[in-house]
Coordinates of C-alpha atoms and ligand atoms in Angstrom, one line a residue:
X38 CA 176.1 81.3 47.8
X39 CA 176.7 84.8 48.8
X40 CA 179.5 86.0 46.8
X41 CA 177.3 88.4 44.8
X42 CA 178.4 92.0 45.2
X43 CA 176.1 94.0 47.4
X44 CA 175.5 97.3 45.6
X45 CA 173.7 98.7 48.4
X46 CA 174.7 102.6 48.6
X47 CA 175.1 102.4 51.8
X48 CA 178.5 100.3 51.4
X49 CA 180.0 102.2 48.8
X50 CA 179.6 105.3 50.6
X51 CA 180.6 103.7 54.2
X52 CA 183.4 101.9 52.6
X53 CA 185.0 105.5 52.6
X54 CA 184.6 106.6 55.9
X55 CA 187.3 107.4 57.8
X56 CA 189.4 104.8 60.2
X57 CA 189.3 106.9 62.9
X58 CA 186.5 106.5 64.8
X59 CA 186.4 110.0 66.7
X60 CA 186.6 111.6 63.0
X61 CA 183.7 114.0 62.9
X62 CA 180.9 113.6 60.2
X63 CA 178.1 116.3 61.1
X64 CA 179.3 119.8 62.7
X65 CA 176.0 120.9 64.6
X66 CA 175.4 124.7 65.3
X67 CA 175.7 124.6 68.6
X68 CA 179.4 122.6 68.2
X69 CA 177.9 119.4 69.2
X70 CA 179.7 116.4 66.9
X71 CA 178.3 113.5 65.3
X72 CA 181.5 111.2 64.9
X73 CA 181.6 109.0 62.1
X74 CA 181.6 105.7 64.0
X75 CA 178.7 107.3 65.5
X76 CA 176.6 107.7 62.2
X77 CA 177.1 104.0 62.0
X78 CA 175.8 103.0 65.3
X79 CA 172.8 105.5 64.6
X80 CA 172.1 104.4 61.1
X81 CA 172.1 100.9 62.9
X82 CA 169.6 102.0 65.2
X83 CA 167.2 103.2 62.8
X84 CA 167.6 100.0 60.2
X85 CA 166.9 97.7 63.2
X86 CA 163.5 99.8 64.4
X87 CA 162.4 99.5 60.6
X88 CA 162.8 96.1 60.6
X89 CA 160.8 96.1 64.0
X90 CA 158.3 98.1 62.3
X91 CA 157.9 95.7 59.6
X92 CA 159.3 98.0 56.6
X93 CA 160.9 94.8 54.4
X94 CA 163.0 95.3 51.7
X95 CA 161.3 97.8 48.7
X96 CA 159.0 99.1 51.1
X97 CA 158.9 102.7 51.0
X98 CA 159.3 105.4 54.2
X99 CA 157.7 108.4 53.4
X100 CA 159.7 111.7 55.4
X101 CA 158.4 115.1 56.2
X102 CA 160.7 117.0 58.8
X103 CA 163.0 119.9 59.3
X104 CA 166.6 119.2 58.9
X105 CA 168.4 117.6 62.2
X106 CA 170.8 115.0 62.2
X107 CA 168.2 112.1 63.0
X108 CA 167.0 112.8 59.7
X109 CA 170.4 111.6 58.0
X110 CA 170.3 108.7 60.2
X111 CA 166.8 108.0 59.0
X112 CA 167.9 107.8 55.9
X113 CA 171.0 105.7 55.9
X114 CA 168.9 103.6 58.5
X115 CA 166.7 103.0 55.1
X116 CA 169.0 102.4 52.2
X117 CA 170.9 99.9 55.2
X118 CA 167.0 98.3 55.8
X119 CA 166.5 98.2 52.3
X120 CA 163.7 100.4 53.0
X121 CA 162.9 103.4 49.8
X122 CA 162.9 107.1 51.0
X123 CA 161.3 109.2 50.2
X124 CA 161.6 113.0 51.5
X125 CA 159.4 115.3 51.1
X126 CA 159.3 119.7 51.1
X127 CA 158.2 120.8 54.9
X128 CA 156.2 123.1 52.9
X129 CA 154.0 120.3 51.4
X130 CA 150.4 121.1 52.8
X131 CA 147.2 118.5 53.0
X132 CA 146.9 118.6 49.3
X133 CA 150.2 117.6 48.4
X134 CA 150.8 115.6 51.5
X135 CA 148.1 113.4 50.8
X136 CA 148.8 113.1 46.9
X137 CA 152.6 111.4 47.9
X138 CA 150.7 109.2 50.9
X139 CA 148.3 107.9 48.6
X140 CA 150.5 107.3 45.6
X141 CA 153.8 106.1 47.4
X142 CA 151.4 103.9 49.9
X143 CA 154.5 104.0 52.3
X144 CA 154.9 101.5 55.2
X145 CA 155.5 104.1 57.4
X146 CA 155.3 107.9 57.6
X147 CA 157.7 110.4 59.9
X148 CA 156.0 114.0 60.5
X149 CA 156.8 116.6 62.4
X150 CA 154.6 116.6 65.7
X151 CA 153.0 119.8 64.7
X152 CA 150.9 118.1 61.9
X153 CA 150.3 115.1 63.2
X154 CA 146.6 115.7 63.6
X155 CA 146.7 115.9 60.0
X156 CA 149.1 113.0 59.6
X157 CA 146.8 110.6 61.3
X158 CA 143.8 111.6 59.2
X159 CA 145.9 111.2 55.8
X160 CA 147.7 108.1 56.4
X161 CA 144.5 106.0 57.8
X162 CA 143.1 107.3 54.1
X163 CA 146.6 106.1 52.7
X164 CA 146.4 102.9 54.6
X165 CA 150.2 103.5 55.7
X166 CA 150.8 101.5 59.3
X167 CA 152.6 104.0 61.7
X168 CA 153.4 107.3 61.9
X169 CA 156.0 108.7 64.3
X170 CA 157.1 112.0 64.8
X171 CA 160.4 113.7 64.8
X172 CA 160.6 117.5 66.1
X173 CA 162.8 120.1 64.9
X174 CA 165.4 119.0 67.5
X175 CA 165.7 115.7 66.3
X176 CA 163.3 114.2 69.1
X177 CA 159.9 112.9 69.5
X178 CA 158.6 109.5 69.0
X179 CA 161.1 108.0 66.1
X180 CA 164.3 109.2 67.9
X181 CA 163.0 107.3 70.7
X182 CA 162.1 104.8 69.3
X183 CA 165.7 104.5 67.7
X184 CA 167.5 104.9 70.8
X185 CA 166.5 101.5 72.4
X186 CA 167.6 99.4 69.3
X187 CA 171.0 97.6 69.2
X188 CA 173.5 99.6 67.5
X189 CA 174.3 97.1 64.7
X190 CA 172.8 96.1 61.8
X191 CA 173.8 94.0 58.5
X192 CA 173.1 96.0 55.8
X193 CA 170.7 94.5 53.5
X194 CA 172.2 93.5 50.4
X195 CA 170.8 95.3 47.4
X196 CA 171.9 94.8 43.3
X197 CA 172.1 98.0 41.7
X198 CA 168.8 98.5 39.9
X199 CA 167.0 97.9 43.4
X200 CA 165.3 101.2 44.4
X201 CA 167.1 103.6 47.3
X202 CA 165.1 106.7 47.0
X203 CA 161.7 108.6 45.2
X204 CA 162.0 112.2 45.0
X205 CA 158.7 114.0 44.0
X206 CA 159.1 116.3 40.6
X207 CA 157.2 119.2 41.6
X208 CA 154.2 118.4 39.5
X209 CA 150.3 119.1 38.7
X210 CA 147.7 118.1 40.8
X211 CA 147.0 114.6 40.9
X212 CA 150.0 113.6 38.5
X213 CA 153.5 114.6 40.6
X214 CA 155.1 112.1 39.6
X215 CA 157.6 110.0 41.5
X216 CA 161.2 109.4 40.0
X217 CA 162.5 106.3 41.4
X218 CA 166.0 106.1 41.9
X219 CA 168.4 103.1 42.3
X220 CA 170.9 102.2 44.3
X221 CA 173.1 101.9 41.2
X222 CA 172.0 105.7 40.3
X223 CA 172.8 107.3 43.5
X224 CA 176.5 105.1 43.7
X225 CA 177.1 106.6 40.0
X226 CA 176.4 109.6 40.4
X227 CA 178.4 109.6 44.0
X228 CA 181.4 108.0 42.5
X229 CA 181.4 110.5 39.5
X230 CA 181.1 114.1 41.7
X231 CA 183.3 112.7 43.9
X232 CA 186.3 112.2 41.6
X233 CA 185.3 115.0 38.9
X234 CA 184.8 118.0 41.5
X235 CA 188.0 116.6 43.4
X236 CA 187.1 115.8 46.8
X237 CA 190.3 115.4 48.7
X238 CA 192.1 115.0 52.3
X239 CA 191.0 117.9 54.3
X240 CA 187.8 118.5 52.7
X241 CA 185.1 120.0 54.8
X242 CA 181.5 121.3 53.6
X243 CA 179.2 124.2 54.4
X244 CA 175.9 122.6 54.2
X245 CA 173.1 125.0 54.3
X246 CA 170.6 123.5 51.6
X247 CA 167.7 121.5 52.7
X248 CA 167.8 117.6 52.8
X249 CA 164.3 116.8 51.1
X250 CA 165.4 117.4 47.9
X251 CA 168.3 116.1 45.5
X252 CA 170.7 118.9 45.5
X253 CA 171.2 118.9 49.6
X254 CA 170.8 115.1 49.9
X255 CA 171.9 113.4 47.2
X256 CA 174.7 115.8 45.7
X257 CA 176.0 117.4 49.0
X258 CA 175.6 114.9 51.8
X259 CA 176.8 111.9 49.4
X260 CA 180.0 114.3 48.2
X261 CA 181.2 114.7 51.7
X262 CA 180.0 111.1 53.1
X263 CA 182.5 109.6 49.7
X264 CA 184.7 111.8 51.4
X265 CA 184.5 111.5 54.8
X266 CA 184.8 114.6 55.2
X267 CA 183.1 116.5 58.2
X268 CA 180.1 118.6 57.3
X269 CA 179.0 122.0 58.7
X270 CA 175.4 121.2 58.9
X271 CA 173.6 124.1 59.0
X272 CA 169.2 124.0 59.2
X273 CA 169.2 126.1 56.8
X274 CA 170.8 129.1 54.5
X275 CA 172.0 132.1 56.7
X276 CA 174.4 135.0 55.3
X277 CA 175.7 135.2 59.1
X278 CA 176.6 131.6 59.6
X279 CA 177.7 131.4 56.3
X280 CA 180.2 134.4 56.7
X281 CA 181.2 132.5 60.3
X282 CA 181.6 129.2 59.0
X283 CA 183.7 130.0 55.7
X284 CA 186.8 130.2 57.3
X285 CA 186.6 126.6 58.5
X286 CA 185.3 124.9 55.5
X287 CA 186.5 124.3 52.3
X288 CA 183.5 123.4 49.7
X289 CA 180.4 125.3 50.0
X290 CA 177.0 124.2 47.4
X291 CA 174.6 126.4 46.8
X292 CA 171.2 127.5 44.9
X293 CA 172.1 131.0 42.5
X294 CA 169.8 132.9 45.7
X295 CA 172.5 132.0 48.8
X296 CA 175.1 133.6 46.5
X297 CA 173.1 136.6 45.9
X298 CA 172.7 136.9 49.5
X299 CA 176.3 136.6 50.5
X300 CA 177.0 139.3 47.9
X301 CA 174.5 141.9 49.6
X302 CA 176.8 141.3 52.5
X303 CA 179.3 144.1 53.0
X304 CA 181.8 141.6 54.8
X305 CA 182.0 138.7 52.5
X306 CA 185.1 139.3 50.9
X307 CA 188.5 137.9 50.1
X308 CA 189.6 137.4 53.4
X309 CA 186.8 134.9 54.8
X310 CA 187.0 132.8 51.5
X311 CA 191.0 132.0 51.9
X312 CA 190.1 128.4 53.3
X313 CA 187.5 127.8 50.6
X314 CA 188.6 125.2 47.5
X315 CA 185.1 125.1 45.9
X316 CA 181.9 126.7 45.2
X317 CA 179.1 125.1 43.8
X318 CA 176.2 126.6 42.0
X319 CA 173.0 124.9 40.3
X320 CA 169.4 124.1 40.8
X321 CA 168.7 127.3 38.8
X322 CA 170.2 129.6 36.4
X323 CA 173.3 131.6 37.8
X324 CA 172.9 134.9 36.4
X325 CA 176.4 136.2 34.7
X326 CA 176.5 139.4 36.8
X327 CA 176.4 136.9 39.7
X328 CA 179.1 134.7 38.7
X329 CA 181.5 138.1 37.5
X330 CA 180.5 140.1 41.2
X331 CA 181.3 136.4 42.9
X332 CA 184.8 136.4 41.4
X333 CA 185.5 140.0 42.2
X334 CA 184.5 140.0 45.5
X335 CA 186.1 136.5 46.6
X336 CA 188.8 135.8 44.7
X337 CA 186.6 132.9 43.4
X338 CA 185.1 131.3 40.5
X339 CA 181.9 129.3 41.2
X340 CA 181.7 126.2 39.5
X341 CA 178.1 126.1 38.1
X342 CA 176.1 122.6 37.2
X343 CA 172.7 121.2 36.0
X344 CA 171.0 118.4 36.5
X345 CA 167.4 117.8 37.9
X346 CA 165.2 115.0 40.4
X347 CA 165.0 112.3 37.6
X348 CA 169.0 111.9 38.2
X349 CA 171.1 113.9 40.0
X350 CA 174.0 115.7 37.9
X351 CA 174.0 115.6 34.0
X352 CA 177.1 118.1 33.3
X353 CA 179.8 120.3 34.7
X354 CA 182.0 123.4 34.6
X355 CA 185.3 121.8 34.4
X356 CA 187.2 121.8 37.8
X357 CA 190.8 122.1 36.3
X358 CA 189.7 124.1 33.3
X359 CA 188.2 127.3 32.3
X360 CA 184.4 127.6 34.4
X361 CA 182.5 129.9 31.7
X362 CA 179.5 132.1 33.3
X363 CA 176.2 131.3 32.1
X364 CA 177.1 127.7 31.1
X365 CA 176.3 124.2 32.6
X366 CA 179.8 123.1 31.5
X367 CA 180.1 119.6 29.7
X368 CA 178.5 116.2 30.4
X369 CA 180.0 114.6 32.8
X370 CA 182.2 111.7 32.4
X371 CA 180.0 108.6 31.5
X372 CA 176.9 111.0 30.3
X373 CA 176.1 111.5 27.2
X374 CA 174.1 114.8 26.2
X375 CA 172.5 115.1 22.9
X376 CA 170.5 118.3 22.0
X377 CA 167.5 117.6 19.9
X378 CA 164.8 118.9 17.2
X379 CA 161.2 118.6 18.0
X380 CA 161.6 115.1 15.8
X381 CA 164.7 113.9 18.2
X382 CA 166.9 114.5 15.5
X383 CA 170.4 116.4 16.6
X384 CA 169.9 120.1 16.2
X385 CA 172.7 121.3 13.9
X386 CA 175.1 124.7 13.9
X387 CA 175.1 125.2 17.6
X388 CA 170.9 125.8 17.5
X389 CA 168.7 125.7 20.6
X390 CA 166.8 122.2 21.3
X391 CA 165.9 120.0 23.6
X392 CA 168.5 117.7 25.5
X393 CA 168.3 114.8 26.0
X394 CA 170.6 112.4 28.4
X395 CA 171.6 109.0 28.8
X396 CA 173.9 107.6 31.7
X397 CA 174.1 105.5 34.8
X398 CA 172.6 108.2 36.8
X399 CA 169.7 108.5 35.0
X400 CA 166.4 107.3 36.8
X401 CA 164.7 104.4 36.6
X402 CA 161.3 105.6 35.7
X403 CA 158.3 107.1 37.1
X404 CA 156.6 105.7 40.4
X405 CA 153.4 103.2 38.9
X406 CA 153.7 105.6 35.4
X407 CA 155.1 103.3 33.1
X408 CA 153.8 105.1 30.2
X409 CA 154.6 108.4 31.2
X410 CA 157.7 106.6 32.2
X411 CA 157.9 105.4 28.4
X412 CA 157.1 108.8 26.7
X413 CA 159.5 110.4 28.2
X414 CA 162.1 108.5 27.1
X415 CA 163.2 107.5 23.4
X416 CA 164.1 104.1 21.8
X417 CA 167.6 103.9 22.8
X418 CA 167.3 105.0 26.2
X419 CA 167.5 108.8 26.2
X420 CA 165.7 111.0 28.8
X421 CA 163.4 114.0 27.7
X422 CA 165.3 116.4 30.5
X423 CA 162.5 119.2 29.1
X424 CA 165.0 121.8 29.4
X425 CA 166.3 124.0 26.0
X426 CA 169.6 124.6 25.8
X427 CA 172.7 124.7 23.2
X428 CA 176.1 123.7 22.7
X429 CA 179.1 126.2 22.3
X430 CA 181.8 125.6 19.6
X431 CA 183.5 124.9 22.7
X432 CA 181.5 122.1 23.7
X433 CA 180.0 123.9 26.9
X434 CA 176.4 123.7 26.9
X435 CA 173.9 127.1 27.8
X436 CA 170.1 126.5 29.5
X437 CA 168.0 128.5 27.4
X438 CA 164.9 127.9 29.1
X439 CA 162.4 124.8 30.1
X440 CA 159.9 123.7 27.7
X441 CA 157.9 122.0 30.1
X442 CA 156.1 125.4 31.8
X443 CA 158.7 125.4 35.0
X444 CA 159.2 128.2 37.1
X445 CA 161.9 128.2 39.2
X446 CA 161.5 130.4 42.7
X447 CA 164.1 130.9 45.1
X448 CA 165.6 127.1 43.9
X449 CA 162.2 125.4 44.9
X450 CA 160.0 124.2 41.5
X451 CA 157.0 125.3 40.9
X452 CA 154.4 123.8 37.8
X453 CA 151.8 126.4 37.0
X454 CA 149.3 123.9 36.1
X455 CA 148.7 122.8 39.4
X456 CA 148.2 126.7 40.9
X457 CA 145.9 127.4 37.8
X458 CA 143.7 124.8 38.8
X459 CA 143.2 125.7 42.0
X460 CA 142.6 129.4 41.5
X461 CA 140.2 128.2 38.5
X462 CA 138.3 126.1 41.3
X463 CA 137.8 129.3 43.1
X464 CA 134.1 131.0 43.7
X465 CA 133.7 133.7 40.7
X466 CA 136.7 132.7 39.1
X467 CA 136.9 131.8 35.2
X468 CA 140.3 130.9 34.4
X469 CA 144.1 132.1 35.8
X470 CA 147.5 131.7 33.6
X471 CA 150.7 131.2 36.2
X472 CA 153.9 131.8 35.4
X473 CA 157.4 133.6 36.2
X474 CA 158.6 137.6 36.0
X475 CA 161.9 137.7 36.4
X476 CA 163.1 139.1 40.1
X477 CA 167.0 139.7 41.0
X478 CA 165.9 138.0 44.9
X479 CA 164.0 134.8 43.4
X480 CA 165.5 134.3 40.4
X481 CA 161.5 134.0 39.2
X482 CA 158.7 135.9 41.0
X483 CA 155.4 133.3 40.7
X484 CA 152.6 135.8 39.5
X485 CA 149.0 134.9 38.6
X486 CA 146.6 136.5 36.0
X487 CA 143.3 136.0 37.1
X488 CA 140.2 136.2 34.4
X489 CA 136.6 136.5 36.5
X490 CA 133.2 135.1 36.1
X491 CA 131.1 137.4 34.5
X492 CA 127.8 137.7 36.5
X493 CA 129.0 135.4 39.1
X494 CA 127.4 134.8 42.5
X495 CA 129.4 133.9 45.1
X496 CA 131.2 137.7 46.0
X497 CA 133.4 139.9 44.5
X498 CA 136.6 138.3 43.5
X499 CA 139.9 140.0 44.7
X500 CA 144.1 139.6 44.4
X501 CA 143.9 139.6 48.2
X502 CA 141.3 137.0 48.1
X503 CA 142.8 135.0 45.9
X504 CA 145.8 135.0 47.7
X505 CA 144.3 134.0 50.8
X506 CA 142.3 131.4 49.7
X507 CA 145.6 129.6 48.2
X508 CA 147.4 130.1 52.0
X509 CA 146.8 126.7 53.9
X510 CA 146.1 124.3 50.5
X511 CA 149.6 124.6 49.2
X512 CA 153.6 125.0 50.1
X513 CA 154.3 129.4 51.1
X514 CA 156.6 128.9 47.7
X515 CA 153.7 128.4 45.7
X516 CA 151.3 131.4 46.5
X517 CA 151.7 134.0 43.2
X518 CA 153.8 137.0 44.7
X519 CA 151.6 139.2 42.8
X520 CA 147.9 138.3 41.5
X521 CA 146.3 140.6 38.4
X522 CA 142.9 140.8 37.4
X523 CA 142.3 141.4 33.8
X524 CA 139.5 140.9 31.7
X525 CA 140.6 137.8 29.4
X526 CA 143.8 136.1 28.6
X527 CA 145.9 136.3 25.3
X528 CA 145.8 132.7 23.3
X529 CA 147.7 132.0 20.2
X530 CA 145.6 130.3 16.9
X531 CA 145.5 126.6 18.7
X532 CA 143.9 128.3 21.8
X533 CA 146.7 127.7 24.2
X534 CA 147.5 130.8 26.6
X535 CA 150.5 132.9 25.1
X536 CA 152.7 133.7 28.5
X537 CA 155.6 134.6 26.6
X538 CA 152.6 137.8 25.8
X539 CA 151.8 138.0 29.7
X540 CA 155.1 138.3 31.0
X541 CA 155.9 141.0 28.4
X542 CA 153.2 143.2 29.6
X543 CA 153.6 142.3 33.1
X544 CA 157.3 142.1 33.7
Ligands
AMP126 P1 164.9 119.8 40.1 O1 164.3 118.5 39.6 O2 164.2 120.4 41.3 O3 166.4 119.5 40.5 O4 164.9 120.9 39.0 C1 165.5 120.6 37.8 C2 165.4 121.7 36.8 O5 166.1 122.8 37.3 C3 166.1 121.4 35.5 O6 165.3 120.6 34.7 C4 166.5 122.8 35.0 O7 165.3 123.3 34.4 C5 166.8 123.6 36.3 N1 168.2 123.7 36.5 C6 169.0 122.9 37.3 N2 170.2 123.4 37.3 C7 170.3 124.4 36.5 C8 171.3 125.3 36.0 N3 172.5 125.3 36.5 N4 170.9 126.3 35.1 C9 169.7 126.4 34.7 N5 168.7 125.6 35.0 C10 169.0 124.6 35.9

């Protein structure tokens, strides 16, 4: 009875790794290898003590740790288990770490040994069955775990609309939602990147983004695995290493801040980019003057995408063809893009709206939100991205802005709403307004305007306070750079708070 495709990711993407066993896969800093034979055995290891945990099929493992190869072998030991995963920012704090518990209700829960105090306490609220621990060198109580498991392990067959992975949107308190994505989204989306940025023999990547959140683990790792291509893996972005490791790679994806950095670099130039065949930009607007000073000073043009959580990649600067500055390039092939009125109907003469997208890549829906899931998109299956943007005559497409409130700092996602309310739940505090200045380092500064309590007890309120009371409740990338006090914020005639007036007089 078993003739029925499996459409588990985790074939596709093995299906491409090399014959040679002793081929290298991960690159570590300190030149140790992980072959690719040996990412097998590993990802073995870690389906089989899942299955010895009791995490069945759908169940989901919910991830917070630094970026070490265990980590990759965590996750293909999931999608080979069956098992969902679902990553999450190592800046998350209590607040947000108990949100994802409680919502996701995960089987099991990895942290890094440093919070596990704090793990304990949130996953016996969450109800989740075990936690283990896995430190930033890849050890501690998973990897051992691992280690005594046999080193095979059929994968679990999956059909396509079986869930692989939720990633978190970045999202207001008590409403982040989860976008659930399939194992036929990922293997789209995979198969797609592969072929259109033109992954060939010979390939190796600079990784340097973080794995939690699509862009490192779904766009970068997949790429290279479809590849099987051996993979710098870096723990994070550093202009040094990068400037090292250059010479020896060939693609190299980043967020619009890594290329500002290698720019402020007096030796990145010409000479260390000679082995390099691609760079990739996205996550965030790449500003022109970046993508002109990239090209002068390397020799390159970076390619520059969009796409977000609820999918992956949407469109493309054209590999082959012309890669325009300050566009997202074209829908890729098998996505359709429309841009849309406030009334979904197609905006006409090249004007600004909303787009929409539609494709194999697209998510599923929203973890237990089915009519958020529902609003979100339209009767013939088109996803509200929330982003504003417009076509050119020649059919690449511009991000204008986001009409859902975004800011985007240093690559990481930030919703004001949920940094209002907690500043609003401060002693002696009225009301706040969040939002972005523009800032040549982060892309967007986060900076709060705070409106006190007239007559309040409870102390004097200050920016330093306010700061400091944020500190410990939520993620370092969420604390406003700069706080303001004023005495009461600008609204328009329906009473909503007019940013667009606030960034004007504080930018
Ligand atoms: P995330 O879900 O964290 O990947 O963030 C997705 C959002 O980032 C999108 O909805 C866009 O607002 C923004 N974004 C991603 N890529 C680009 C890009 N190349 N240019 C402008 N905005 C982008």
């Amino acid at each position: 009875m078993n003739d029925v495709k499996n459409e588990n990711l985790y074939e596709l993407l093995s299906s491409r790794f090399p014959v040679d066993p002793a081929a290298p896969c991960l690159i570590l800093p300190d030149g140790d290898e992980v072959s690719y034979a040996g990412l097998e055995r590993e990802a073995a290891r870690y389906a089989n003590l899942l299955a010895v945990l009791g995490v069945r099929p759908g169940d989901r493992v919910a991830v917070q740790v630094e970026k070490t190869p265990q980590a990759i072998f965590l996750y293909l030991g999931c999608l080979r288990a069956g098992a969902v995963f679902l990553p999450m920012n190592t800046a998350y704090q209590r607040h947000e770490i108990g949100h994802f518990l409680g919502d996701a209700t995960p089987r099991l829960f990895v942290c890094r040994p440093e919070i596990r105090g704090l793990a304990d306490e949130l996953a016996a609220k969450a109800g989740v069955a075990h936690v283990l621990e896995l430190d930033s060198n890849g050890r501690g109580s998973l990897a051992e775990a691992a280690a005594t498991q046999a080193d095979f392990f059929a994968t679990i067959a999956r059909k396509a609309d079986d869930l692989a992975v939720i990633l978190y949107t970045s999202g207001t308190t008590g409403r982040s939602k989860g976008a659930m994505l399939s194992h036929g989204n990922l293997s789209a989306n995979a198969r797609v990147l592969h072929r259109y940025w033109g992954f060939r023999p010979g390939d190796v990547l600079l990784h340097m983004l973080p794995i939690f959140h699509a862009h490192g683990l779904l766009v970068a790792i997949h790429c290279a695995l479809m590849n099987g291509s051996p993979i710098f893996f870096e723990p994070r972005f550093d202009a040094g290493r990068a400037l090292a490791l250059l010479p020896r790679a060939t693609v190299f994806m980043g967020v619009p801040t890594y290329y500002v950095r290698l720019l402020a670099e007096d030796a990145f130039d010409r000479g260390l980019c000679a082995n390099m065949r691609l760079f990739i930009s996205g996550s965030a607007p790449l500003l022109k003057e970046t993508f002109d000073d990239f090209r002068t000073r390397s020799g390159h043009t970076i390619l520059e995408r969009y796409g977000m959580t609820e999918g992956g990649m949407f469109t493309s600067n054209p590999y082959a063809g012309e890669r325009r500055g300050g566009t997202v390039g074209f829908p890729l092939p098998g996505t359709e893009i429309r841009i849309v009125e406030e009334n979904d109907a197609p905006v006409t003469g090249g004007g600004v709206g909303q787009l929409l997208v539609k494709g194999p890549q697209v998510f599923v829906g929203y973890w237990r939100m089915p009519e958020k899931t529902a609003e979100e998109f339209t009767g013939d299956g088109f996803f509200r991205t929330g982003d504003m943007g417009q076509w050119d005559s020649d059919g690449y497409i511009t991000i204008i802005g986001r009409s859902k409130d975004l800011v985007i700092t240093g690559g990481l996602n930030v919703y004001p709403k949920e940094i209002e309310e907690m500043i609003d739940g401060l002693p002696g505090v009225l009301e706040s307004a969040v939002f972005g200045l523009s800032d040549p380092d982060f892309g967007e500064a986060l900076t709060a305007v705070v409106v006190r309590r007239k007559n309040a007890a409870g102390g004097d309120v200050t920016e330093a306070g306010i700061v400091a009371a944020l500190r410990g409740n939520l993620a370092n990338f969420k604390i406003p750079k700069q706080v303001f006090l004023v005495e009461d914020l600008p609204r328009n005639a329906m009473g909503k708070v007019q940013k667009n007036v606030l960034r004007q007089q504080f930018g």
